Tab-separated table of C-alpha atoms in Angstrom:
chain	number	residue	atom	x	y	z
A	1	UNK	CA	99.421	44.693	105.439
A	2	UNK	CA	101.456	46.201	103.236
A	3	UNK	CA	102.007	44.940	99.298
A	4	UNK	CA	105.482	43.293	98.761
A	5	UNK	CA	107.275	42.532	95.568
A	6	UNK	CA	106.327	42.897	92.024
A	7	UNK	CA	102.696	44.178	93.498
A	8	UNK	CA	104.322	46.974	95.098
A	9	UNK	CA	106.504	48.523	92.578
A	10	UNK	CA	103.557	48.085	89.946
A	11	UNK	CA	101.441	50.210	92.760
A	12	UNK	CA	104.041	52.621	93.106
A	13	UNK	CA	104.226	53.398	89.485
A	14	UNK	CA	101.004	53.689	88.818
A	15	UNK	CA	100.706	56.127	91.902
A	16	UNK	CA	103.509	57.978	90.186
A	17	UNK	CA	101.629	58.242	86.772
A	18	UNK	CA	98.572	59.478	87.989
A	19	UNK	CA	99.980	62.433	90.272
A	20	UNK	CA	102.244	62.883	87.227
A	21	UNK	CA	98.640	63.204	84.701
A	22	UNK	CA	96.654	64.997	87.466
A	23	UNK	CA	99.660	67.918	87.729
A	24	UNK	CA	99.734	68.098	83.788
A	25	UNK	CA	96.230	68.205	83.920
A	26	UNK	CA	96.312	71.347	86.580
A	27	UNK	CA	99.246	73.334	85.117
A	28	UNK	CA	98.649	72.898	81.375
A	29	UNK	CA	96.559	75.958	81.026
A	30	UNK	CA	98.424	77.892	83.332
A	31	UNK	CA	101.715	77.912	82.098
A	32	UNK	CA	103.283	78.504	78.634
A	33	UNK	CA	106.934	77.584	77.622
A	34	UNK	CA	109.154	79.179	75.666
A	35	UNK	CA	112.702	77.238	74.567
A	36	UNK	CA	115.611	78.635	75.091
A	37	UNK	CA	115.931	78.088	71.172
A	38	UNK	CA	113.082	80.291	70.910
A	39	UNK	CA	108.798	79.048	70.694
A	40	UNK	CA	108.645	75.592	70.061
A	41	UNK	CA	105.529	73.410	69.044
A	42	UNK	CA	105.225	70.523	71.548
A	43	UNK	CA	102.618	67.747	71.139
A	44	UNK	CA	101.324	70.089	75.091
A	45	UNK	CA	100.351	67.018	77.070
A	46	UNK	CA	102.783	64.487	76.123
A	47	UNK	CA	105.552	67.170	76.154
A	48	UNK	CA	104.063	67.766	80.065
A	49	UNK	CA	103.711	64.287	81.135
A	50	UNK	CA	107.782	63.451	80.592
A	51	UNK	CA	108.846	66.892	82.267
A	52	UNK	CA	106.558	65.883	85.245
A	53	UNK	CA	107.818	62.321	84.946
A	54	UNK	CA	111.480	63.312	85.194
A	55	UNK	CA	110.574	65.495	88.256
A	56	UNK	CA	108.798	62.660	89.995
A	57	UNK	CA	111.853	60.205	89.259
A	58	UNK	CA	114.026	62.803	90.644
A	59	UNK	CA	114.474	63.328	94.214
A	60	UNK	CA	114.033	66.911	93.915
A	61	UNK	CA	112.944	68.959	97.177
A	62	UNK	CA	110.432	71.559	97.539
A	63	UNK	CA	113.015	73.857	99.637
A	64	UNK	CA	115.285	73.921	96.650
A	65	UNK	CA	112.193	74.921	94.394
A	66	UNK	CA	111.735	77.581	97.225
A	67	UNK	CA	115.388	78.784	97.339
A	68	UNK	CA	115.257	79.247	93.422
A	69	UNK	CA	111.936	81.350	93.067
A	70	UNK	CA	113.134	83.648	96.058
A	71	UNK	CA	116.829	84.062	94.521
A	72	UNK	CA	114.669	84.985	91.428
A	73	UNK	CA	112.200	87.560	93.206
A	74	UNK	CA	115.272	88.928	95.678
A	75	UNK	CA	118.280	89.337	93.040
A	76	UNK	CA	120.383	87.717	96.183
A	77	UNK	CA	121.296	84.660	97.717
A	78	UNK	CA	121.498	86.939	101.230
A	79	UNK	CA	117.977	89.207	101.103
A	80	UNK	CA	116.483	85.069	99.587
A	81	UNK	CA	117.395	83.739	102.624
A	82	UNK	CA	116.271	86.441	104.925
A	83	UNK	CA	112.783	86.289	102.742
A	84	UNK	CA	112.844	82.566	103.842
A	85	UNK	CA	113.933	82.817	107.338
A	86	UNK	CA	117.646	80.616	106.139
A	87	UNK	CA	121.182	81.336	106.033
A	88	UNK	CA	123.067	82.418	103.131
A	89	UNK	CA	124.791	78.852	102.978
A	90	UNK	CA	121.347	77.114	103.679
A	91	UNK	CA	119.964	78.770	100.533
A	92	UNK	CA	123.342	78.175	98.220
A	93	UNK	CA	123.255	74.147	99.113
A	94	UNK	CA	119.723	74.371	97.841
A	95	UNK	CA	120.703	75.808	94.648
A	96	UNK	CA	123.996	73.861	93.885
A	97	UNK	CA	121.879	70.457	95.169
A	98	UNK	CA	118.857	71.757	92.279
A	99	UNK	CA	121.782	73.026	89.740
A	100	UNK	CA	123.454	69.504	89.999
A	101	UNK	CA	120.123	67.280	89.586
A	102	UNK	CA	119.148	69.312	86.407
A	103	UNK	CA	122.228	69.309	85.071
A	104	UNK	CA	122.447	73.268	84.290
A	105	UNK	CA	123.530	76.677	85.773
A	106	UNK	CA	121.331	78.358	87.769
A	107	UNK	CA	122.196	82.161	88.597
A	108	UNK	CA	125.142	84.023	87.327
A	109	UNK	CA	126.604	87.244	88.916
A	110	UNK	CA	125.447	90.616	87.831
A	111	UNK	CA	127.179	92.962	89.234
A	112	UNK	CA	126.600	92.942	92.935
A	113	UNK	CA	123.455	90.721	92.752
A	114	UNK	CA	122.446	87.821	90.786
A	115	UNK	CA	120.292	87.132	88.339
A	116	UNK	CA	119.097	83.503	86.310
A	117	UNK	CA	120.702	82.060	83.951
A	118	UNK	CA	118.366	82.037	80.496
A	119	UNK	CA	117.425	77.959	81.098
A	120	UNK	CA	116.313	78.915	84.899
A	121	UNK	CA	114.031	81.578	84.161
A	122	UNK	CA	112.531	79.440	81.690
A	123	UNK	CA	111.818	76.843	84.625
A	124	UNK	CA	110.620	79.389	86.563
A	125	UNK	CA	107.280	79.444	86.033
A	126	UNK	CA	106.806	76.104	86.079
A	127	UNK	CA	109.218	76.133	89.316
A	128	UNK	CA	106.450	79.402	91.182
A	129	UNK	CA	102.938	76.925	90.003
A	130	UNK	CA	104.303	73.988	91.751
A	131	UNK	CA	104.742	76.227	94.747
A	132	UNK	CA	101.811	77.517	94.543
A	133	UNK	CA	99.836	74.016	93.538
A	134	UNK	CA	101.620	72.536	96.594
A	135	UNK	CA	100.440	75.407	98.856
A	136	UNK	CA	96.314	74.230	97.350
A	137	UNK	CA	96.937	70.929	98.189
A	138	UNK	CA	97.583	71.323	102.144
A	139	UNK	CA	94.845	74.102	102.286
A	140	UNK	CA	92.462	71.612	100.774
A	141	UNK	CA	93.786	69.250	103.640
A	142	UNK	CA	92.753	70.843	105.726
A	143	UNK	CA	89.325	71.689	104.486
A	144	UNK	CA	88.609	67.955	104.036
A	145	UNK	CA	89.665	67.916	107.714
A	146	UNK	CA	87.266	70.333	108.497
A	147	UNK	CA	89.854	72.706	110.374
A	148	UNK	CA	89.235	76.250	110.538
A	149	UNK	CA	92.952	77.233	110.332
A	150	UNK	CA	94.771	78.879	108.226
A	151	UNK	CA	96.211	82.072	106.811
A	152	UNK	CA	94.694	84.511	104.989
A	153	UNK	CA	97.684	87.140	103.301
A	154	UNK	CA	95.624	90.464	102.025
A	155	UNK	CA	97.061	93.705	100.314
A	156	UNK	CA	95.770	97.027	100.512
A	157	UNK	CA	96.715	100.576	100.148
A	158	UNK	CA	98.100	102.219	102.647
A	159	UNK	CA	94.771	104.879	103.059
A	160	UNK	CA	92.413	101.811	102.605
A	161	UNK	CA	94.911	99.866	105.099
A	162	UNK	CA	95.000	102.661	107.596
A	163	UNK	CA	90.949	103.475	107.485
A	164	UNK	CA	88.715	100.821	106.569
A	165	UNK	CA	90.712	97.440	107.199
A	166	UNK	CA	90.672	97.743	110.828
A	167	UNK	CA	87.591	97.304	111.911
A	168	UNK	CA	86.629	94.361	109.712
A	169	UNK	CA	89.789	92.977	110.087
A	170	UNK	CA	89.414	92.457	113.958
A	171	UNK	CA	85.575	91.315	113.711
A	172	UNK	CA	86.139	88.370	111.100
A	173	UNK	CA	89.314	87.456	113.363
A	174	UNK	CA	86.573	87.492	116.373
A	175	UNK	CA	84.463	85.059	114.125
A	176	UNK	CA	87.122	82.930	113.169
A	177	UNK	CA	89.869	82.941	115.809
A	178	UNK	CA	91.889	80.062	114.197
A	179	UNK	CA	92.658	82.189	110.559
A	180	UNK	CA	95.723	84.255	110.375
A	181	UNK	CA	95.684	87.520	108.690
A	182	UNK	CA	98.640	89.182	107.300
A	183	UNK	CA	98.169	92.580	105.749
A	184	UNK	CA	100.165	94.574	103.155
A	185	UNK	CA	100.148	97.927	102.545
A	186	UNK	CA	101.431	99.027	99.411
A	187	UNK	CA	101.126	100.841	95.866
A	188	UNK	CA	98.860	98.985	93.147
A	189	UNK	CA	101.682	97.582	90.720
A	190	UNK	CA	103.581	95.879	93.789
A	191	UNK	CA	100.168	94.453	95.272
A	192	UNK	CA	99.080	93.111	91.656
A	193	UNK	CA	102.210	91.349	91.404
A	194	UNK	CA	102.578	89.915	93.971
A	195	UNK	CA	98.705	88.427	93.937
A	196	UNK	CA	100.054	87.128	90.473
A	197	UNK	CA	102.583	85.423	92.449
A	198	UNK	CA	100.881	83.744	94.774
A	199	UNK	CA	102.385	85.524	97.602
A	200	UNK	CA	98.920	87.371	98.664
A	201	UNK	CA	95.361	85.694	98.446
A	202	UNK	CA	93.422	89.036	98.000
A	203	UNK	CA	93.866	92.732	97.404
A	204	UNK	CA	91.623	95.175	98.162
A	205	UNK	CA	92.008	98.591	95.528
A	206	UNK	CA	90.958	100.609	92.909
A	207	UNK	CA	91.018	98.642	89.709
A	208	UNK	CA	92.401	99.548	86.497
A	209	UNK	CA	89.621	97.054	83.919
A	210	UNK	CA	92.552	95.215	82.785
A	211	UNK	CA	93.291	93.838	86.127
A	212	UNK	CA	89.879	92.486	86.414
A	213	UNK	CA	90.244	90.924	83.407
A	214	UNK	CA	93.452	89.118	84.765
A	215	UNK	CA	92.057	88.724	88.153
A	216	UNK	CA	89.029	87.314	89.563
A	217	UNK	CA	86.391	90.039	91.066
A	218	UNK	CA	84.841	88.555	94.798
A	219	UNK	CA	83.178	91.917	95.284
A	220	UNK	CA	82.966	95.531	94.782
A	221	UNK	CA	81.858	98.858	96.084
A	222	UNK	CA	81.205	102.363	94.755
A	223	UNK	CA	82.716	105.633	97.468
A	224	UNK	CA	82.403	109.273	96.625
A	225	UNK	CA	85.321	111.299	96.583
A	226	UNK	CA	83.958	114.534	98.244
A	227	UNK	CA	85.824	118.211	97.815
A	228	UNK	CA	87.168	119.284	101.354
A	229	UNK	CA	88.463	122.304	102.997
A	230	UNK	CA	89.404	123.665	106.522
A	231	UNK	CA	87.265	124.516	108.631
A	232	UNK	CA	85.617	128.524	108.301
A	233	UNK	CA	86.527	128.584	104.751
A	234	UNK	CA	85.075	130.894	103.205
A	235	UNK	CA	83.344	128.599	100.376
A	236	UNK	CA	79.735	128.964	100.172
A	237	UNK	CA	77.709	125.594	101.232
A	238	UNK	CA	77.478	124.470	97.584
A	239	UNK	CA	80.088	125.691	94.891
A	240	UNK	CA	80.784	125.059	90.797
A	241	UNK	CA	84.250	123.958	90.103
A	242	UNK	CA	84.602	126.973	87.811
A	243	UNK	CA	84.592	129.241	91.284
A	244	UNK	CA	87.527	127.066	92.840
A	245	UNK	CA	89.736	128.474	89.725
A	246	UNK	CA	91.748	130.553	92.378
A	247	UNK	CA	92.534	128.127	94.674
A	248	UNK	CA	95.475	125.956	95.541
A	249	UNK	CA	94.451	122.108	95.379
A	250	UNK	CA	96.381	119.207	96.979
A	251	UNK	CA	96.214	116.072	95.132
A	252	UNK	CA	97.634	112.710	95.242
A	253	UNK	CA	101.026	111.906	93.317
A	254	UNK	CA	100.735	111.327	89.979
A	255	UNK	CA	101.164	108.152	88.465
A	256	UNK	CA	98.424	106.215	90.719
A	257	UNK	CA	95.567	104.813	89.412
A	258	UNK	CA	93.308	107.147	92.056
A	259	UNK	CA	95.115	109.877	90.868
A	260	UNK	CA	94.194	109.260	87.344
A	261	UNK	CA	90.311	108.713	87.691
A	262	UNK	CA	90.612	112.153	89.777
A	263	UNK	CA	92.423	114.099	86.805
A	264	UNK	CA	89.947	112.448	84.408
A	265	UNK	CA	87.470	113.853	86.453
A	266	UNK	CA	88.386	117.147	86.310
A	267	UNK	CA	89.268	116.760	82.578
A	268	UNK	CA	85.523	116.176	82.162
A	269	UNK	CA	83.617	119.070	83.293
A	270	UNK	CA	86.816	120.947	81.509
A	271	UNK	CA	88.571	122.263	85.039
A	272	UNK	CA	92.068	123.045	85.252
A	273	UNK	CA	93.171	123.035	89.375
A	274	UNK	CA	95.846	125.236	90.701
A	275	UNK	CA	97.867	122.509	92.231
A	276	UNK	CA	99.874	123.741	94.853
A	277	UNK	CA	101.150	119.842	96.379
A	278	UNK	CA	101.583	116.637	95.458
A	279	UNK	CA	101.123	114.080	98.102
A	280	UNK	CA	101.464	110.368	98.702
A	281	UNK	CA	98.454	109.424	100.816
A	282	UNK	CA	95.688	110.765	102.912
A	283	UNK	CA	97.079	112.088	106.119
A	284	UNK	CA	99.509	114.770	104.827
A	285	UNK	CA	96.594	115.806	102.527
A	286	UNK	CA	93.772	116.201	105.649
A	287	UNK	CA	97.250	118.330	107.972
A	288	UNK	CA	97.972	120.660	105.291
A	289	UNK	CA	94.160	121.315	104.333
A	290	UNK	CA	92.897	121.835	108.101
A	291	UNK	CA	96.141	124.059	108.381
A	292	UNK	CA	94.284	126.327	105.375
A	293	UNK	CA	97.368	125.577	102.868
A	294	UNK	CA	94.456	124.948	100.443
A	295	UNK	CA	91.095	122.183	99.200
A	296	UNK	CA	91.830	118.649	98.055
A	297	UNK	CA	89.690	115.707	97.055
A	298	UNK	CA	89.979	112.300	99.304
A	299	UNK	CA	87.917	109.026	99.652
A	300	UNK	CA	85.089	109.659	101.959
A	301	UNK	CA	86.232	107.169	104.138
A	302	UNK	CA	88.921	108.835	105.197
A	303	UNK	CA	87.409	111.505	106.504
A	304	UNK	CA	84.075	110.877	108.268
A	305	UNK	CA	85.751	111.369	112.119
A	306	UNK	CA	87.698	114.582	111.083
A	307	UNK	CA	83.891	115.843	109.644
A	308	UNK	CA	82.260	114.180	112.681
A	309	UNK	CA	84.860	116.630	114.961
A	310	UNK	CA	84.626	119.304	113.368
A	311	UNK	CA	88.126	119.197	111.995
A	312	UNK	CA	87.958	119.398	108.282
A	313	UNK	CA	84.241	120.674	105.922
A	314	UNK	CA	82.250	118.580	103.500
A	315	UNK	CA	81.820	121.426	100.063
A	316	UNK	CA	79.119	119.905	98.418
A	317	UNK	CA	79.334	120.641	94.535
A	318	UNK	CA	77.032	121.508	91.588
A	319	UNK	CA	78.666	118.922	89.389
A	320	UNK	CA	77.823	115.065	89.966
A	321	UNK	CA	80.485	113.890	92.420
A	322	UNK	CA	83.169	112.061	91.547
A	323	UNK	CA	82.351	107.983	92.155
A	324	UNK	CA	85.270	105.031	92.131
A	325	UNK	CA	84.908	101.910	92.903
A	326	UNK	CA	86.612	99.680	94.904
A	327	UNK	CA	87.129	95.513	94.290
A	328	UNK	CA	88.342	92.543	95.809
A	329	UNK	CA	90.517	90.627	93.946
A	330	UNK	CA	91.749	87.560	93.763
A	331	UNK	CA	93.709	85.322	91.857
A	332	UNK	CA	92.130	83.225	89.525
A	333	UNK	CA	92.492	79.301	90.712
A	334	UNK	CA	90.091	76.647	90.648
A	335	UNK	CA	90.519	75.839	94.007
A	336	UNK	CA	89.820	78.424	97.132
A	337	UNK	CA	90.932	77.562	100.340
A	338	UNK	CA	88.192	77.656	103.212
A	339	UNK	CA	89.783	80.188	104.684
A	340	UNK	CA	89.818	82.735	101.912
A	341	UNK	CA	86.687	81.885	100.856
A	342	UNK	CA	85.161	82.868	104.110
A	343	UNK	CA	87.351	85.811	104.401
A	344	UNK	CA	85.746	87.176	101.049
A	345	UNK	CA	81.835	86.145	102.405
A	346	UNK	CA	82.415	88.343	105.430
A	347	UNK	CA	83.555	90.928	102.908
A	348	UNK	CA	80.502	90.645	100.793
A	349	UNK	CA	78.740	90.981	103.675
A	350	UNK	CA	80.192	93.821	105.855
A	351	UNK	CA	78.765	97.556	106.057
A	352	UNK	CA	81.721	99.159	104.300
C-alpha cells in the first residue's frame, strides 16, 4: 500500500537527500572545480550537497548529459550524434532542453565545429562522472542479480590486437557466453584517454610508470624483444651489436612508447643502428625483413609462426636481451563490475 499525504512527500525527500549525500560522497574525491572566476575555496561537502540538490530538483535527463559530453569529445553536433546513434536535431533538443534548465550557453561556434562555452566545460567533469557513476550503478544491478551479462570494452595496440588478443579473446567468450567484448585497436595516448574517460574498461600495453600511477595495474607480463633477420642471412648463430654496425635496421616510428624503451636500449650498450625505415607496426616490419631489405627488433609474440615456418631467423645476441613489460590497466573505481572483474581473472590466469 502505498504512503499518501504528508508521509509521502516527507519519504520522498528524504529519499532525495540521501541519493543526493551518497553521490557527494562518491564524486567528492574524484572531481575538482575550478570557477569560472578562477579557484575558489568552497566549504567541499556542503558546496556538493546544493549542486547535487539542484540537480535532483531539476528534471534533468541523462540523454542531455549524454548529448553534452559527446558534443564535447566530437567538436560537432553531427559526428555527436553519429557517436550516439541520434540525429543531428535529436542531439540539438538535448542541448537547448539542458542550456535552458541551467540557465547558460552551452557551445559556441568555432569555426566549422563547436566547442563549450567556459561555464560548460567547467560542468563537464562533473557532467562525464555522473555518466560514468550511472553506468556502476546498473552493472552492480546486475551483479546483485546474479546475471552474467554484460560488456566488457578493451583497448589494445594494433600488434598486441592482431597477435595475442585472439585467442584469449574467443576462449573467455566460450566461458562466459553472455559478456560482450568490444576491442580497440589504437596508439597509447588515444587508449589512455579514453580509459580516463570511461569509454574503455581495460587496456592492454606497454606502460609508461606514470600511467600506472594514474591507473590501476590488474596484471603484468615481461616479453623479449628478440633481433630478427631473413632467412640465410649471413649472421653467425650468436652476434655482438657492435658487428650489426653495417647493417640497415627497421624500427618502429618514433614517438611510441615501444619505440623509446628500444632506443634506450640501444643507447645502453652505446650502439648507434643504421636505420634504413621507419614503420608503424609489426607486419610491414616482418615483409620487408624476410624480403632481405634489412634486421629489426619485434615483440616475440609476433613472430613465433613466421620462426615456426621457417619464414623469418631468431639472432640470438651476446648482450642481455632487451625485456618490456606488458600491463593491464584499468581505471581506478571502487566499484568493478562482474564482468570486468572476471575478464581480468582469466587474464591473470591465461598462458600468454
Amino acid at each position: 500500500m502505498r504512503p499518501k499525504g504528508d508521509c509521502a512527500a516527507r519519504l520522498a525527500a528524504a529519499s532525495r537527500a540521501t541519493t543526493t549525500t551518497l553521490m557527494a560522497d562518491a564524486l567528492l574525491p574524484r572531481v575538482c572545480y575550478t570557477s569560472i572566476l578562477g579557484p575558489q575555496r568552497f566549504p567541499a561537502k556542503r558546496f556538493f550537497l546544493k549542486a547535487f540538490s539542484d540537480i535532483v530538483k531539476m528534471r534533468m535527463d541523462l540523454k542531455e548529459l549524454k548529448s553534452l559530453a559527446a558534443v564535447a569529445r566530437c567538436g560537432s553536433i553531427t559526428k555527436a550524434g553519429e557517436l550516439l546513434h541520434l540525429t543531428p536535431s535529436a542531439i540539438h533538443r538535448h542541448l537547448k532542453l539542458l542550456s535552458e534548465e541551467l540557465n547558460v550557453a552551452l557551445y559556441e561556434r568555432r569555426g566549422l565545429g563547436l566547442c563549450l562555452t567556459p561555464v560548460a566545460a567547467n560542468l563537464l567533469p562533473l557532467v562525464e562522472d555522473l555518466l560514468i557513476q550511472c553506468d556502476s550503478i546498473r552493472a552492480a544491478a546486475r551483479d546483485w542479480n546474479r546475471l552474467e551479462r554484460g560488456v566488457v570494452r578493451i583497448g589494445a595496440g594494433p600488434t598486441f590486437s592482431s597477435y595475442v588478443l585472439p585467442p584469449f579473446m574467443d576462449a573467455f567468450r566460450k566461458k562466459h557466453p553472455g559478456i560482450d567484448l568490444y576491442l580497440e585497436a589504437g596508439h597509447t595516448g588515444t587508449l589512455l584517454g579514453e580509459l580516463a574517460d570511461g569509454l574503455l574498461d581495460l587496456v592492454f600495453l606497454v606502460p609508461r610508470p606514470s600511467a600506472e600511477v594514474e591507473f590501476v595495474t590488474e596484471a603484468a607480463w615481461e616479453f623479449d624483444v628478440p633481433l630478427i633477420a631473413p632467412p640465410g642471412s649471413s649472421l653467425p648463430k650468436r652476434v655482438a651489436l657492435r658487428s650489426l654496425s653495417g647493417r640497415p635496421f627497421l624500427l618502429y616510428r618514433q614517438g611510441t612508447y615501444f619505440e623509446e624503451l628500444i632506443d634506450r636500449w640501444l643507447n645502453a650498450h652505446h650502439f648507434v643502428p643504421r636505420v634504413a625505415m621507419r614503420l608503424d607496426n609489426a607486419e610491414p616490419i616482418k615483409a620487408l625483413v624476410r624480403s632481405g631489405f634489412g634486421v629489426s627488433l619485434v615483440p616475440d609474440w609476433t613472430i613465433r609462426q613466421e620462426v615456426e615456418r621457417g619464414d623469418l631467423v631468431r639472432i640470438p645476441l651476446r648482450e642481455a636481451p632487451l625485456r618490456c613489460r606488458l600491463a593491464l590497466l584499468r581505471r581506478r573505481a571502487k566499484y568493478v563490475p562482474a564482468p570486468t572483474a572476471a575478464f581480468i581473472q582469466a587474464a591473470r590466469q591465461w598462458r600468454w
